PDB file of C-alpha atoms in Angstrom:
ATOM      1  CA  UNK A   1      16.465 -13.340   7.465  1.00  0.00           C
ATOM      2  CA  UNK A   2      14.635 -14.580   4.832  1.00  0.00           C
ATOM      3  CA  UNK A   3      14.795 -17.974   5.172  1.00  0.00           C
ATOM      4  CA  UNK A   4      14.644 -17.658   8.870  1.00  0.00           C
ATOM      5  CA  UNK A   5      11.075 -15.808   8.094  1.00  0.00           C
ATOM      6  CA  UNK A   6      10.630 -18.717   5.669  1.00  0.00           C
ATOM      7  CA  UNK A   7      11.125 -21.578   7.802  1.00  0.00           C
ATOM      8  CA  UNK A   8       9.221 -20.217  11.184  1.00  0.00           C
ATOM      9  CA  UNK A   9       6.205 -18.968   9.282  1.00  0.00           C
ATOM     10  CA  UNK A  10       4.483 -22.428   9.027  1.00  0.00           C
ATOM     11  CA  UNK A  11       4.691 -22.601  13.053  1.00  0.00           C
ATOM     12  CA  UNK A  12       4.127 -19.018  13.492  1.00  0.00           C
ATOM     13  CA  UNK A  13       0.817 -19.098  11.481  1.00  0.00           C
ATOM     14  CA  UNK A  14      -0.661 -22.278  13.527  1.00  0.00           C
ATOM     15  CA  UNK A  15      -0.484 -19.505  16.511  1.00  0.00           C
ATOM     16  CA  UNK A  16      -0.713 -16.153  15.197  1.00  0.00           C
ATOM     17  CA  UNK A  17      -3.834 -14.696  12.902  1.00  0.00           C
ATOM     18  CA  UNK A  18      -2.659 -13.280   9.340  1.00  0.00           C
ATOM     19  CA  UNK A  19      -3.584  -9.929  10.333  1.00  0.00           C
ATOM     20  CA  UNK A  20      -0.964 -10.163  13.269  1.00  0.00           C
ATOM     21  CA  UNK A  21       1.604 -11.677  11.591  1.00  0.00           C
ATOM     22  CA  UNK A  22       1.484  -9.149   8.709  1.00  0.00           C
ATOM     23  CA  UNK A  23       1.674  -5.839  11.343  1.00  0.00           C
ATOM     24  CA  UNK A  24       4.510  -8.430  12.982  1.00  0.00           C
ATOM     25  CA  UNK A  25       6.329  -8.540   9.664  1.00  0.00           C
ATOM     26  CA  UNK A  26       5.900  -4.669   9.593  1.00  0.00           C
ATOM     27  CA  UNK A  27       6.751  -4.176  12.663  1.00  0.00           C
ATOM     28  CA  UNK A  28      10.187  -6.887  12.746  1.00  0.00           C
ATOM     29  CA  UNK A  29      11.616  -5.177   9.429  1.00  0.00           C
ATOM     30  CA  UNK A  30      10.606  -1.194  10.243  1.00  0.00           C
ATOM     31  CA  UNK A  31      12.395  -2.002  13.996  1.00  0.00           C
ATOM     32  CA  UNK A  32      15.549  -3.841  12.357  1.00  0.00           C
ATOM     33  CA  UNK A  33      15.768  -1.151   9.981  1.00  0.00           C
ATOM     34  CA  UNK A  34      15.706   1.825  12.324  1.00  0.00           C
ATOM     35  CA  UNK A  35      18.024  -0.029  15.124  1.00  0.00           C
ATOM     36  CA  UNK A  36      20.817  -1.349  12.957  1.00  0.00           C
ATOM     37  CA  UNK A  37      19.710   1.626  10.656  1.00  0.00           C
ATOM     38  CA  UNK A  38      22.003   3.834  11.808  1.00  0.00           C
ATOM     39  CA  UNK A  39      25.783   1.290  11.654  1.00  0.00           C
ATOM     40  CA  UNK A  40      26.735   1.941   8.581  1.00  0.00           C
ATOM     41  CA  UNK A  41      29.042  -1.155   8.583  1.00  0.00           C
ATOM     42  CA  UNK A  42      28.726  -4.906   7.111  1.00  0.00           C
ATOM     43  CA  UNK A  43      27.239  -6.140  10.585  1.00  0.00           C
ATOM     44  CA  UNK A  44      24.677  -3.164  10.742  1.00  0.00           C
ATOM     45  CA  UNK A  45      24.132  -3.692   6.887  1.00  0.00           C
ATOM     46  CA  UNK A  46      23.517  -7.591   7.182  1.00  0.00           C
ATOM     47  CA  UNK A  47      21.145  -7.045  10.574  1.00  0.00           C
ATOM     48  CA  UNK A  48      19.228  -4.746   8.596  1.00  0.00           C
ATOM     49  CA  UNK A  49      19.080  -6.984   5.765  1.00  0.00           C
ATOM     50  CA  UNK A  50      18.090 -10.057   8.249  1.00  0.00           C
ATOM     51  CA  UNK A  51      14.918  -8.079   9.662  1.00  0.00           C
ATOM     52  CA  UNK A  52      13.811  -6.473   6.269  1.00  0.00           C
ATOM     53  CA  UNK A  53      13.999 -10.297   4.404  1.00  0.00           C
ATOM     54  CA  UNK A  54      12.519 -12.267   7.841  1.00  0.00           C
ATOM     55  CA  UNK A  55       9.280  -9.102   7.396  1.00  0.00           C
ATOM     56  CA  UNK A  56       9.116  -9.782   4.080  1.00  0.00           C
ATOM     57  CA  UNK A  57       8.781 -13.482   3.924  1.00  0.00           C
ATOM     58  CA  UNK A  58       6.631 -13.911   7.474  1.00  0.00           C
ATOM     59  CA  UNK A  59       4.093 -10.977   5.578  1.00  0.00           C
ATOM     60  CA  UNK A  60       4.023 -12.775   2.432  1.00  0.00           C
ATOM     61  CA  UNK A  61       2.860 -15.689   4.024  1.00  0.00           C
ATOM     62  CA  UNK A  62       0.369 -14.080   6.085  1.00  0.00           C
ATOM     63  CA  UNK A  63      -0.752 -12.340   2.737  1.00  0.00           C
ATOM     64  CA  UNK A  64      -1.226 -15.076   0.353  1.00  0.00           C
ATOM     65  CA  UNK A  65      -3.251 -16.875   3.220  1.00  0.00           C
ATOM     66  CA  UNK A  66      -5.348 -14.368   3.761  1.00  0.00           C
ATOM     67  CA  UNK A  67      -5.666 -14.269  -0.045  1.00  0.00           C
ATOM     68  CA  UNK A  68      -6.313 -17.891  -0.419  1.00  0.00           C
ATOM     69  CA  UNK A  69      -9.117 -17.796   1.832  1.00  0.00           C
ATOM     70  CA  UNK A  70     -10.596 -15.092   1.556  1.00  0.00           C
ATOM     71  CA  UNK A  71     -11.190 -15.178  -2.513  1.00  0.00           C
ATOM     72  CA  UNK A  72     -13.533 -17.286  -4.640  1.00  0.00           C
ATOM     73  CA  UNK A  73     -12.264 -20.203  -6.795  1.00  0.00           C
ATOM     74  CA  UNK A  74     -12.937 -18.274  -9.962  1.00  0.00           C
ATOM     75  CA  UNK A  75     -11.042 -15.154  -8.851  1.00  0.00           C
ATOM     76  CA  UNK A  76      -8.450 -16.776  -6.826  1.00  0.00           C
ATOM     77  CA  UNK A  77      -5.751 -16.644  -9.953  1.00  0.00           C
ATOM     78  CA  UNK A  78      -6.017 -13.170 -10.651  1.00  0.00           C
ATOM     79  CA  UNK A  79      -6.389 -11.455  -7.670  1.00  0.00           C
ATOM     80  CA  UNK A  80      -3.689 -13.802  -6.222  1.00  0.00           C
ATOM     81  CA  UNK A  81      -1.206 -12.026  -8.910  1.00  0.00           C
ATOM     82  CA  UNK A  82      -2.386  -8.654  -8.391  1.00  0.00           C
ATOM     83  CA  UNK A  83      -2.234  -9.375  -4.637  1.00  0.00           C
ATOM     84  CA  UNK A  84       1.636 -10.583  -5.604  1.00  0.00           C
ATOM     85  CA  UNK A  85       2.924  -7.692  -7.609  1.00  0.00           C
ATOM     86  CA  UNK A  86       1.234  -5.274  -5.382  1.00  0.00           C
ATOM     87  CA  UNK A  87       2.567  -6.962  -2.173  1.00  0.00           C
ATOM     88  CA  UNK A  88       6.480  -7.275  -3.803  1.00  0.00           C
ATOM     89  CA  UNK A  89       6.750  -3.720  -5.002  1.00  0.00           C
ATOM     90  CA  UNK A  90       5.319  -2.353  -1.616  1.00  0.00           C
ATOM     91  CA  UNK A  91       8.845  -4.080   0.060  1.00  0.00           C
ATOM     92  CA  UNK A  92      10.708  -2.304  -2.873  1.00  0.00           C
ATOM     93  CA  UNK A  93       8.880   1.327  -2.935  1.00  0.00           C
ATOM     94  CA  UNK A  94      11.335   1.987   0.064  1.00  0.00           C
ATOM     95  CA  UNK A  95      14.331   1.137  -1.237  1.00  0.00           C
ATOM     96  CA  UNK A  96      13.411   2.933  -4.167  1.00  0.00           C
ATOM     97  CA  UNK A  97      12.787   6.233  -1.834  1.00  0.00           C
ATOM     98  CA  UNK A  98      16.387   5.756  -0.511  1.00  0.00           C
ATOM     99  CA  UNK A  99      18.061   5.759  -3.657  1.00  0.00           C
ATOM    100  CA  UNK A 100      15.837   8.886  -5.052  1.00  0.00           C
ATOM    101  CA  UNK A 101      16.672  10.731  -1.522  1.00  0.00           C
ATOM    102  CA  UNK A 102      20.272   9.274  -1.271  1.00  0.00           C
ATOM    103  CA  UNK A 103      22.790  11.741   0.360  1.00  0.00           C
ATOM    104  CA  UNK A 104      26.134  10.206   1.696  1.00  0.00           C
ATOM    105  CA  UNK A 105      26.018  12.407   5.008  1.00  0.00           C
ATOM    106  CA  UNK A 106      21.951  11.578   5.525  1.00  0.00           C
ATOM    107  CA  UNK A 107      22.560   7.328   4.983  1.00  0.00           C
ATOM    108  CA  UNK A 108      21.351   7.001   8.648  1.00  0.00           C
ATOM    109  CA  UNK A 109      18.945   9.720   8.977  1.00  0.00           C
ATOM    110  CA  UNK A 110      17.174   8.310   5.891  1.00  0.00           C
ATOM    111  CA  UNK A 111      17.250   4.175   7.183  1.00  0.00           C
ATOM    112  CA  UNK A 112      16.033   5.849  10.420  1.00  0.00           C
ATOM    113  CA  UNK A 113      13.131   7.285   8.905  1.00  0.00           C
ATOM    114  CA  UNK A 114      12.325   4.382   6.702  1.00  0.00           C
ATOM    115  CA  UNK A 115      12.845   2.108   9.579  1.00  0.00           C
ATOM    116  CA  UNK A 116      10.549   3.817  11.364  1.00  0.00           C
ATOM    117  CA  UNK A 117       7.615   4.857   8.972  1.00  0.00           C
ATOM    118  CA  UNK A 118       7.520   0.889   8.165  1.00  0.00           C
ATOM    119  CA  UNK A 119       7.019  -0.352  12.010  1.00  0.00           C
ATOM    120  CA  UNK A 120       4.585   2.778  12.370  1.00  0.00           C
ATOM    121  CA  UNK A 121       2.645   1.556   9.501  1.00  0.00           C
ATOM    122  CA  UNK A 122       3.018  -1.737  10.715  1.00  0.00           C
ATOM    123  CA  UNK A 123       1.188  -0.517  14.154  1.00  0.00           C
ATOM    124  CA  UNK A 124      -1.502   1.724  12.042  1.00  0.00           C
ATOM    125  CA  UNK A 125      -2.363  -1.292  10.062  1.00  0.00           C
ATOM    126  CA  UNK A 126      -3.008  -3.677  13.339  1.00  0.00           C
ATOM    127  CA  UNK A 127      -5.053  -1.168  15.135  1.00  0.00           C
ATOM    128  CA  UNK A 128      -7.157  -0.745  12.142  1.00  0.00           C
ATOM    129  CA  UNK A 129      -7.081  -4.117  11.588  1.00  0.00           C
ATOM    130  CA  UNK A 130      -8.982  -4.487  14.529  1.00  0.00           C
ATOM    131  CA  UNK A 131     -12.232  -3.485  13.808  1.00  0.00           C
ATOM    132  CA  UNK A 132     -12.270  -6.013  10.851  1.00  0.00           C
ATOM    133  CA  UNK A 133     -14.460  -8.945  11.343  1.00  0.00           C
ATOM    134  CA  UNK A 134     -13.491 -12.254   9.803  1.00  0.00           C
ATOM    135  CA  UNK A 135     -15.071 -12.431   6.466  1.00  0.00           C
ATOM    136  CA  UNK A 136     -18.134 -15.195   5.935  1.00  0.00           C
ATOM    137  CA  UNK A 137     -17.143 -18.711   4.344  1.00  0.00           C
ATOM    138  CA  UNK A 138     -17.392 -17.982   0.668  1.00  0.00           C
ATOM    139  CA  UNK A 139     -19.492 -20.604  -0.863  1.00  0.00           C
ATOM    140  CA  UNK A 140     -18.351 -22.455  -4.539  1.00  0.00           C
ATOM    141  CA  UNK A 141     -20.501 -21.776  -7.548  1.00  0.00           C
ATOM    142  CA  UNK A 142     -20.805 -25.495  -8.336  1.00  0.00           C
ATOM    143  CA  UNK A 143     -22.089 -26.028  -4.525  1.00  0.00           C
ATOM    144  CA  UNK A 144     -24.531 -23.239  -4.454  1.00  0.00           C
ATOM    145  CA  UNK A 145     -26.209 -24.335  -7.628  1.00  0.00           C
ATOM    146  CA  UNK A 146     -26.260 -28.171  -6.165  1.00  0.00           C
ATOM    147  CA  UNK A 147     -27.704 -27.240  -3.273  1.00  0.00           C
ATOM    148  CA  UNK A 148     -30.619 -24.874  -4.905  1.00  0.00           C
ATOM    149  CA  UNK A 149     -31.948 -28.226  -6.686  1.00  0.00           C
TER     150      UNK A 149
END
């Protein structure tokens, strides 16, 4: 899944906006999660795993572009690794809750609910999303000093 997510991201993001592709990536992992969810078996397990690493890596991409343009040259470092930790362990937290929650007869009533609160987030996110205009060009020190002389 994840180098499925990998490999059609590049094509995906010539057609798609960020903003769609990261409530996609929400939305692909959340659904894979709470369908196969529930077969507690290696098929279920690797179909689950396919859909959570193909969300992952079409939202990362989606992320770091929005990142990349959106920041200024001087910040673009360090909010670029905030932006990274903050994006990784937000894929984790989840898989944290299922081990803190674990119970061998609730295994599927728990990747159910995950599944689900992930693609419902996913579909919160885009329709809040919405209202978000795309931020103004944001100009390089050196430039904006050149062009004041």
């Amino acid at each position: 899944g994840a180098l499925v997510g990998f490999a059609v991201a590049g094509s995906l993001r010539r057609r798609v906006a960020p903003p769609a592709m990261v409530v996609l990536a929400l939305v692909a992992g959340g659904t894979g999660v709470a369908a196969f969810g529930g077969r507690i078996t290696f098929v279920g397990l690797a179909a689950v795993a396919f859909a959570v690493g193909f969300g992952f890596f079409v939202g990362k991409i989606a992320v770091d572009t929005m990142m990349q343009q959106s920041l200024a040259d001087r910040f673009r470092g360090r909010g670029f690794s905030l932006q990274d930790v903050v994006y990784n362990v937000s894929w984790i937290l989840p898989s944290l809750l299922l081990v803190l929650l674990y119970q061998e007869d609730r295994v599927r009533t728990l990747l159910l609910a995950t599944g689900i609160a992930f693609a419902a987030i996913g579909i919160l996110i885009g329709l809040w999303a919405r209202g978000i205009r795309e931020p103004e060009a944001v100009e390089a020190p050196a430039r904006a000093s050149a062009e004041a002389e």
